[in-house]
Amino acid sequence: MFPEEREGGVEAGHDDNHVETRLYGRRFAVLTVFSLNSLLSAFQWIQYGIINNVFSQYYGVSGEAVDWLSMVYMVVYVPLVFPAAWMLDRKGLRLTVVAGAAFNCLGAWLKCASVRPDHAGFAVTAAAQTVCALAQVFMLGLPSRVASVWFGPGEVATACAAAVLGNQLGSAVGFLLPPVLVPSSPDDPATTGRNVGNMFYGTAGVATGLLVLTLAFVKDRPAMPPSRAQAVLSQTHPEVYSYKRSMLNLFQNQAFVLLLLSYGILTGSFYSVSTLLNQMIMAHYQNQELNAGRIGLTLVLSGMVGSVLCGLWLDRTKMYKATLTTVYALSLVSMLVFTFTLDLDNIYVVFVTAGALGFFITGYLPLGFEYGVEITYPEAEGTSSGLLNASAQIFGVAFTLGQGRLTTVHGPLAGNLFLCAWILLGLLLTCFIRSELKRNSVNVEADSEQTKGQFLKWEFLGVFKKRHRSAT
C-alpha cells in the first residue's frame, strides 16, 4: 500500500558502523493520522474557553468554573505524564496513539449527555472533559517520537513541526468554530442547547472515525530505521534500558533543566493567553465573541506558519540554540506590543498584534521539542518531551490562575504584564543553555563514514582499472 523509498545510506552489515537505513511511504500516513488525533484533542481543550460567557450562562456557573474546563487538561497531564511516558517506551507508539484516540472518542460521546442547562449538565460535561484530558496525556509528547522513529535526519525537524502543527490547527479550529456553531443567545437556552448538542455530536462522530483510522494505519516503527541515530538506539537491548535511570539522567543534565524551565514559561504563557483570550477581548470590545474567536484563530494560524518555517530552518542549518534564543526574544517583544495595544479601541490592531505573537510564541513549540531531543540523546524522546509538556502544564495552570485573577481585579494590562515579566525570565534562562547537539553528531558521523566509504570504493576501483590496463 505504501511505497518504499531507499535513503542514500550504507549497506547492511553486522558492524555498528554499517547499518542500512530506509524511508517508508507509510511515514506520511502515520504522521497525518497522529496529527488529526492531536487536532481533535486541542479542539476539545479550547472549545469551552473561547465562548466562556455562553457556557457560563447556559450552565448557570461562573466564568472561573468554565476556565477550569480548559485547565483540567493541564492538571491531569502533570501526574499522568510519567506513566504515559513509561507506556510509550515499553508498549510502543501504536498502543499509545490508540489510547489517546480512544479517550478522545469516549470523552466526546460523554459530552453529548451533558446538554442540559443546569449544574448537573455542567458536572457531566466536566467529567467528560476530564476524560478528554486523558487523551492529551498520550498525545502531547509524541511529535518528536513520531518524527524521530519514522523520518530521516534531513526531515526530522520539519516532521516534528508538522506533528505539532496538528495540535495548533486544533486550537485554531477550536477558536473558529464554537463561536459560529454556538452563538450567544442568553434569552433562549433551548436554542443554545440545540447548538451545543450539534457541536458535541459532530465532534463525537469525527472522534469515532479517527479511532478507526488510528487502528488501521499507525504502527510502532518501520522495519528498518530511518537514520543512523535510530539504528544505534534500536541496537540497545530492552533489558539495558532503565526508565528510572533515564529520568535521573535528564534531571542531571543542566542544559535540559534550563530548557525545562524556559519551555514551561513560554508555552504556559501561550496556554494562559489562549484560555483567557475571550475575557481580555470582551473587557475592551463588547459583544465581540465572534471576533474573539477570529483573533484566536489568527494567533494559532500565524503560529502554524512559524512552526513550519522554524522546522525547515532547523533541518537546513541545525542552528538550534541561536534559533531558539531569537524566537524567544521576539516572543517577548510581541507580547509587549500585544499588551500595550490591546486597549486602543481598534480591534484590527489586535488582529495584527495577536498574529505576530502567535507566529513566534507558537512557532517556538517544535523548537523546544527538537532541541530537547538533541541535548538529551540517547534518552527516549517521549520522556524528554513528556517532561517539557509537564513543565508547560504546571506553568500554564499557575499563569492562568494568576493572570485570570489580575485580569478580573485590575484589568488585562496587569495580567499581560505579569506574563511579560515571566517571559523575560525564560529568555534569560535560555541564554544560559550550553550543550552539544548529540543526536545530530551521530548522524553527521554516519554521513562522514558513508562519504569515506564511497571515496575508498572509488579509489579502489580506480587502482583496479589502472592495473587492468597495465596488464593488457
XYZ file of C-alpha atoms in Angstrom:
472
model
C 0.000 0.000 0.000
C 2.826 2.398 0.860
C 5.823 2.536 -1.494
C 9.306 2.278 -0.045
C 11.955 4.897 -0.708
C 15.587 3.901 -0.337
C 17.544 6.524 1.580
C 21.081 7.169 0.430
C 22.863 5.206 3.121
C 25.315 2.403 3.765
C 24.908 -1.274 3.187
C 23.545 -3.578 5.846
C 26.017 -5.448 7.989
C 26.871 -6.623 11.465
C 29.351 -3.875 12.187
C 27.844 -0.972 14.154
C 29.339 1.375 11.596
C 27.472 -0.309 8.740
C 23.702 -0.241 9.053
C 21.028 0.052 6.438
C 18.538 2.898 6.730
C 15.372 3.338 4.729
C 12.420 5.697 4.480
C 8.902 4.323 4.038
C 5.902 5.983 2.415
C 3.800 4.894 5.418
C 5.513 7.583 7.479
C 3.222 10.204 5.950
C 0.104 8.208 6.881
C 1.350 7.777 10.472
C 2.128 11.489 10.720
C -1.248 12.501 9.251
C -3.347 10.232 11.482
C -1.421 11.273 14.588
C -1.762 14.956 13.686
C -5.524 14.610 13.205
C -5.878 12.975 16.625
C -3.823 15.768 18.165
C -6.013 18.290 16.312
C -9.171 16.862 17.862
C -7.601 16.852 21.311
C -6.679 20.539 21.047
C -10.127 21.414 19.684
C -11.826 19.839 22.698
C -9.439 21.659 25.007
C -10.301 25.179 23.826
C -13.924 24.778 22.687
C -15.296 25.956 26.070
C -12.906 28.814 26.823
C -13.418 30.793 23.636
C -17.178 31.101 24.356
C -16.780 31.251 28.119
C -19.721 33.628 28.543
C -22.088 31.379 26.543
C -21.329 28.259 28.586
C -21.402 30.095 31.922
C -24.885 31.431 31.064
C -26.126 28.086 29.753
C -24.997 26.003 32.720
C -25.547 28.751 35.315
C -21.964 28.681 36.602
C -19.203 31.281 36.958
C -16.684 32.146 34.271
C -13.913 30.768 36.506
C -15.691 27.399 36.564
C -15.696 27.330 32.755
C -11.974 28.254 32.760
C -11.350 25.042 34.692
C -12.701 23.055 31.749
C -9.545 24.146 29.940
C -7.229 23.991 32.937
C -8.239 20.400 33.714
C -6.104 19.394 30.708
C -3.082 20.861 32.455
C -3.926 19.457 35.887
C -4.470 15.908 34.607
C -1.324 15.910 32.494
C 1.207 16.514 35.259
C 0.720 13.359 37.412
C -0.025 11.076 34.447
C 2.797 12.091 32.098
C 5.213 9.702 33.808
C 3.144 6.508 33.407
C 2.292 7.649 29.867
C 5.983 8.065 29.017
C 6.699 4.638 30.536
C 3.920 3.160 28.421
C 5.357 4.753 25.264
C 8.817 3.335 25.968
C 7.602 -0.140 26.927
C 4.492 -0.678 24.782
C 5.360 1.414 21.750
C 3.929 4.187 19.618
C 0.883 2.341 18.274
C -0.719 1.480 21.621
C -0.034 4.993 22.938
C -1.722 6.719 19.989
C -4.629 4.252 20.107
C -5.124 5.022 23.821
C -5.220 8.746 23.058
C -7.711 8.267 20.224
C -9.914 6.058 22.432
C -10.077 8.619 25.266
C -10.804 11.368 22.735
C -13.704 9.313 21.397
C -15.096 8.328 24.808
C -14.958 11.871 26.177
C -16.616 13.287 23.050
C -19.569 10.896 23.351
C -19.924 11.605 27.083
C -20.260 15.315 26.303
C -23.382 14.512 24.305
C -25.070 13.542 27.586
C -24.325 16.946 29.137
C -26.705 19.030 27.006
C -28.975 20.296 29.771
C -28.995 23.864 31.185
C -28.270 23.202 34.856
C -25.490 22.328 37.267
C -25.983 18.599 36.643
C -25.270 19.143 32.957
C -22.129 21.053 33.866
C -20.998 18.196 36.125
C -21.373 15.729 33.248
C -19.516 17.977 30.811
C -16.734 18.482 33.375
C -16.380 14.699 33.786
C -16.355 14.245 30.007
C -13.710 16.967 29.623
C -11.568 15.161 32.185
C -11.737 12.013 30.036
C -10.699 14.095 27.018
C -7.826 15.464 29.089
C -6.567 11.887 29.467
C -6.233 11.740 25.676
C -3.853 14.695 25.735
C -1.574 12.845 28.149
C -0.898 10.294 25.416
C -0.770 12.780 22.514
C 1.086 15.894 23.594
C 4.563 14.406 23.968
C 4.573 12.336 20.774
C 5.603 14.758 17.966
C 9.336 14.255 18.478
C 8.861 10.476 18.833
C 6.846 10.207 15.598
C 9.420 12.332 13.771
C 12.488 10.504 15.110
C 11.171 6.977 14.594
C 9.741 7.447 11.097
C 11.656 10.316 9.408
C 15.216 10.788 8.186
C 17.784 13.247 9.595
C 17.137 15.780 6.818
C 13.411 15.987 7.548
C 13.034 15.186 11.247
C 12.620 18.803 12.444
C 10.092 19.521 9.698
C 8.175 16.342 10.578
C 8.136 17.337 14.259
C 6.838 20.777 13.277
C 4.122 19.136 11.156
C 3.122 16.933 14.104
C 2.919 19.961 16.390
C 1.008 21.683 13.595
C -1.889 19.283 14.108
C -2.270 20.416 17.700
C -2.059 24.050 16.688
C -4.613 23.575 13.924
C -6.926 22.012 16.501
C -6.612 25.148 18.616
C -7.329 27.228 15.516
C -10.492 25.250 14.751
C -11.402 25.496 18.440
C -11.158 29.264 18.259
C -13.081 29.484 14.972
C -15.978 27.016 15.100
C -17.549 27.279 18.595
C -18.486 30.998 18.239
C -20.037 30.149 14.858
C -21.798 26.941 15.950
C -22.930 28.248 19.346
C -23.698 31.993 19.063
C -24.682 33.877 22.181
C -28.425 33.521 22.944
C -28.751 34.488 26.618
C -32.580 34.624 26.495
C -33.043 31.350 24.605
C -31.451 28.358 26.427
C -33.315 25.909 24.175
C -31.571 27.269 21.073
C -28.232 27.316 22.859
C -28.748 23.701 23.943
C -29.561 22.633 20.408
C -26.447 24.338 19.083
C -24.251 22.850 21.813
C -25.687 19.405 21.052
C -24.896 19.761 17.346
C -21.298 20.668 18.173
C -20.873 17.783 20.616
C -22.410 15.133 18.337
C -20.356 16.332 15.377
C -17.173 16.100 17.453
C -18.081 12.581 18.611
C -18.585 11.435 15.028
C -15.187 12.754 13.981
C -13.540 11.132 17.029
C -15.026 7.758 16.111
C -13.706 7.988 12.559
C -10.227 8.912 13.799
C -10.151 5.940 16.170
C -10.816 3.636 13.196
C -8.062 5.303 11.139
C -5.625 5.004 14.050
C -6.239 1.270 14.362
C -5.769 0.874 10.601
C -2.630 2.911 9.916
C -0.451 3.601 12.972
C 2.466 1.236 13.610
C 5.178 1.282 16.271
C 8.128 1.781 13.912
C 9.280 0.930 10.362
C 11.019 -2.351 9.548
C 14.324 -0.516 9.047
C 15.405 2.639 10.920
C 15.261 5.978 9.075
C 18.570 7.302 10.436
C 21.846 6.228 11.998
C 20.764 7.723 15.337
C 17.664 5.490 15.381
C 19.708 2.484 14.275
C 22.029 2.915 17.259
C 19.054 3.110 19.623
C 17.418 0.042 18.063
C 20.554 -1.991 18.841
C 20.121 -1.335 22.577
C 18.538 -4.332 24.279
C 15.343 -3.579 26.263
C 16.783 -5.035 29.450
C 19.582 -2.467 29.343
C 17.074 0.415 29.386
C 16.008 1.755 32.780
C 13.178 4.281 32.931
C 14.276 5.397 36.397
C 17.868 5.824 35.235
C 16.675 7.774 32.191
C 14.707 10.181 34.382
C 17.718 10.724 36.643
C 19.934 11.386 33.627
C 17.534 14.039 32.376
C 17.367 15.876 35.697
C 21.165 15.734 35.999
C 21.501 17.352 32.571
C 21.888 21.058 33.400
C 21.101 22.201 29.868
C 17.877 20.202 29.845
C 16.797 21.557 33.244
C 17.220 25.115 31.951
C 15.251 24.212 28.828
C 12.598 22.586 31.030
C 12.030 25.865 32.864
C 12.240 28.184 29.856
C 9.993 25.961 27.703
C 7.440 25.714 30.517
C 7.343 29.501 30.953
C 6.755 30.362 27.281
C 4.373 27.509 26.500
C 2.494 28.066 29.760
C 2.096 31.715 28.749
C 0.527 30.594 25.458
C -1.911 28.337 27.334
C -2.874 31.196 29.629
C -3.411 33.676 26.772
C -5.479 31.101 24.868
C -7.673 30.319 27.872
C -8.271 33.954 28.841
C -8.444 35.484 25.347
C -12.241 35.770 25.416
C -12.135 37.669 28.713
C -9.348 40.006 27.525
C -11.176 40.878 24.303
C -14.572 41.269 25.981
C -13.066 43.646 28.568
C -12.310 46.180 25.818
C -14.666 45.218 22.980
C -18.239 44.441 23.985
C -20.304 41.851 22.089
C -17.292 40.704 20.079
C -17.399 36.947 20.808
C -17.088 36.130 17.119
C -14.079 38.407 16.672
C -12.505 36.967 19.828
C -12.644 33.578 18.150
C -11.207 35.009 14.956
C -8.365 36.641 16.874
C -7.627 33.289 18.485
C -7.662 31.743 15.018
C -5.197 34.375 13.810
C -2.991 33.686 16.829
C -2.773 29.984 16.022
C -2.660 30.132 12.211
C 0.286 32.511 12.280
C 1.923 30.182 14.796
C 1.462 27.275 12.404
C 3.348 29.216 9.740
C 6.065 29.971 12.295
C 6.322 26.307 13.274
C 6.778 25.111 9.700
C 9.328 27.805 8.851
C 11.315 27.094 12.022
C 11.273 23.356 11.293
C 12.520 23.900 7.738
C 15.171 26.290 9.017
C 16.446 23.788 11.604
C 16.627 20.941 9.073
C 18.674 23.191 6.806
C 21.002 24.876 9.322
C 20.944 22.862 12.590
C 21.285 26.233 14.392
C 19.200 25.146 17.377
C 20.480 27.468 20.119
C 20.564 30.638 18.002
C 17.104 29.998 16.552
C 15.642 29.138 19.963
C 17.008 32.304 21.590
C 15.953 34.557 18.723
C 12.384 33.236 18.631
C 12.133 33.534 22.427
C 13.257 37.181 22.332
C 10.810 38.023 19.546
C 8.035 36.313 21.553
C 8.740 38.718 24.422
C 8.679 41.721 22.070
C 5.404 40.529 20.521
C 3.821 40.013 23.948
C 4.763 43.550 24.969
C 3.298 45.001 21.763
C 0.101 42.966 22.202
C -0.166 44.146 25.811
C 0.135 47.869 25.110
C -2.081 47.935 22.011
C -4.984 45.874 23.357
C -6.897 48.936 24.613
C -6.516 51.202 21.556
C -10.192 50.723 20.672
C -9.204 49.329 17.279
C -9.865 45.598 17.049
C -7.990 45.314 13.745
C -4.784 46.274 15.539
C -5.440 43.365 17.921
C -5.653 41.006 14.944
C -2.209 42.150 13.769
C -0.505 42.035 17.166
C -2.078 38.650 18.023
C -0.821 37.328 14.691
C 2.726 38.451 15.462
C 2.510 36.973 18.966
C 1.244 33.663 17.627
C 3.925 33.474 14.930
C 6.716 33.497 17.492
C 5.251 32.086 20.703
C 3.552 29.145 18.965
C 6.352 28.729 16.451
C 8.634 28.079 19.426
C 6.894 24.825 20.408
C 8.559 22.402 17.933
C 11.906 24.142 18.504
C 11.757 23.249 22.185
C 10.797 19.643 21.426
C 13.594 19.096 18.925
C 16.236 20.867 20.992
C 15.251 18.740 23.969
C 15.776 15.561 21.934
C 19.124 16.819 20.636
C 20.647 17.652 24.020
C 19.338 14.521 25.779
C 20.080 11.863 23.124
C 20.105 8.846 23.552
C 17.379 9.191 26.189
C 13.878 8.340 24.910
C 12.155 11.149 23.015
C 8.862 10.507 24.778
C 10.445 11.001 28.192
C 12.123 14.320 27.418
C 9.048 15.631 25.557
C 6.778 14.456 28.345
C 8.776 16.375 30.934
C 8.756 19.508 28.764
C 4.990 19.274 28.466
C 4.594 18.638 32.197
C 6.520 21.834 32.860
C 4.281 23.674 30.398
C 1.132 22.376 32.107
C 2.345 23.402 35.574
C 3.225 26.899 34.423
C 0.016 27.001 32.360
C -2.188 26.372 35.406
C -0.235 28.830 37.569
C -0.243 31.516 34.884
C -3.932 31.068 34.038
C -4.895 31.409 37.685
C -2.542 34.346 38.284
C -3.291 36.187 35.063
C -7.000 35.443 35.429
C -7.104 36.952 38.908
C -5.131 40.033 37.833
C -7.344 40.467 34.770
C -10.518 40.248 36.857
C -9.339 42.625 39.585
C -7.045 45.062 37.757
C -7.765 44.530 34.052
C -5.996 42.820 31.112
C -2.965 45.159 31.251
C -1.901 43.900 34.670
C -2.424 40.275 33.673
C -0.401 40.612 30.484
C 2.458 42.457 32.213
C 2.568 39.552 34.664
C 3.237 37.209 31.714
C 5.790 39.577 30.168
C 7.878 39.511 33.349
C 7.928 35.717 33.344
C 8.785 35.510 29.635
C 11.757 37.825 30.273
C 12.968 35.381 32.937
C 12.554 32.500 30.491
C 14.641 34.350 27.901
C 17.460 34.818 30.406
C 17.385 31.109 31.248
C 17.529 30.251 27.529
C 20.670 32.346 27.105
C 22.455 30.197 29.711
C 21.753 26.872 27.956
C 25.038 25.311 26.828
C 25.069 21.861 25.273
C 26.139 19.884 22.210
C 23.772 18.507 19.582
C 24.223 14.834 20.436
C 21.748 13.257 18.008
C 22.965 15.378 15.125
C 26.569 14.379 15.908
C 25.696 10.704 15.438
C 24.076 11.375 12.069
C 26.966 13.594 10.945
C 29.405 10.855 11.908
C 27.390 8.368 9.862
C 27.425 10.713 6.865
C 31.200 11.169 7.096
C 31.700 7.401 7.324
C 29.480 6.927 4.295
C 31.422 9.558 2.349
C 34.710 7.964 3.361
C 33.440 4.538 2.316
C 32.371 5.845 -1.077
C 35.752 7.543 -1.555
C 37.648 4.316 -0.722
C 35.371 2.370 -3.036
C 36.049 4.668 -5.982
C 39.766 4.824 -5.152
C 39.900 1.018 -5.161
C 38.070 0.842 -8.486
C 40.466 3.410 -9.975
C 43.526 1.424 -8.893
C 41.954 -1.792 -10.183
C 41.189 -0.273 -13.604
C 44.681 1.201 -13.821
C 46.292 -2.182 -13.101
C 43.963 -3.901 -15.526
C 45.002 -1.514 -18.314
C 48.686 -2.074 -17.481
C 48.232 -5.837 -17.666
C 46.610 -5.643 -21.093
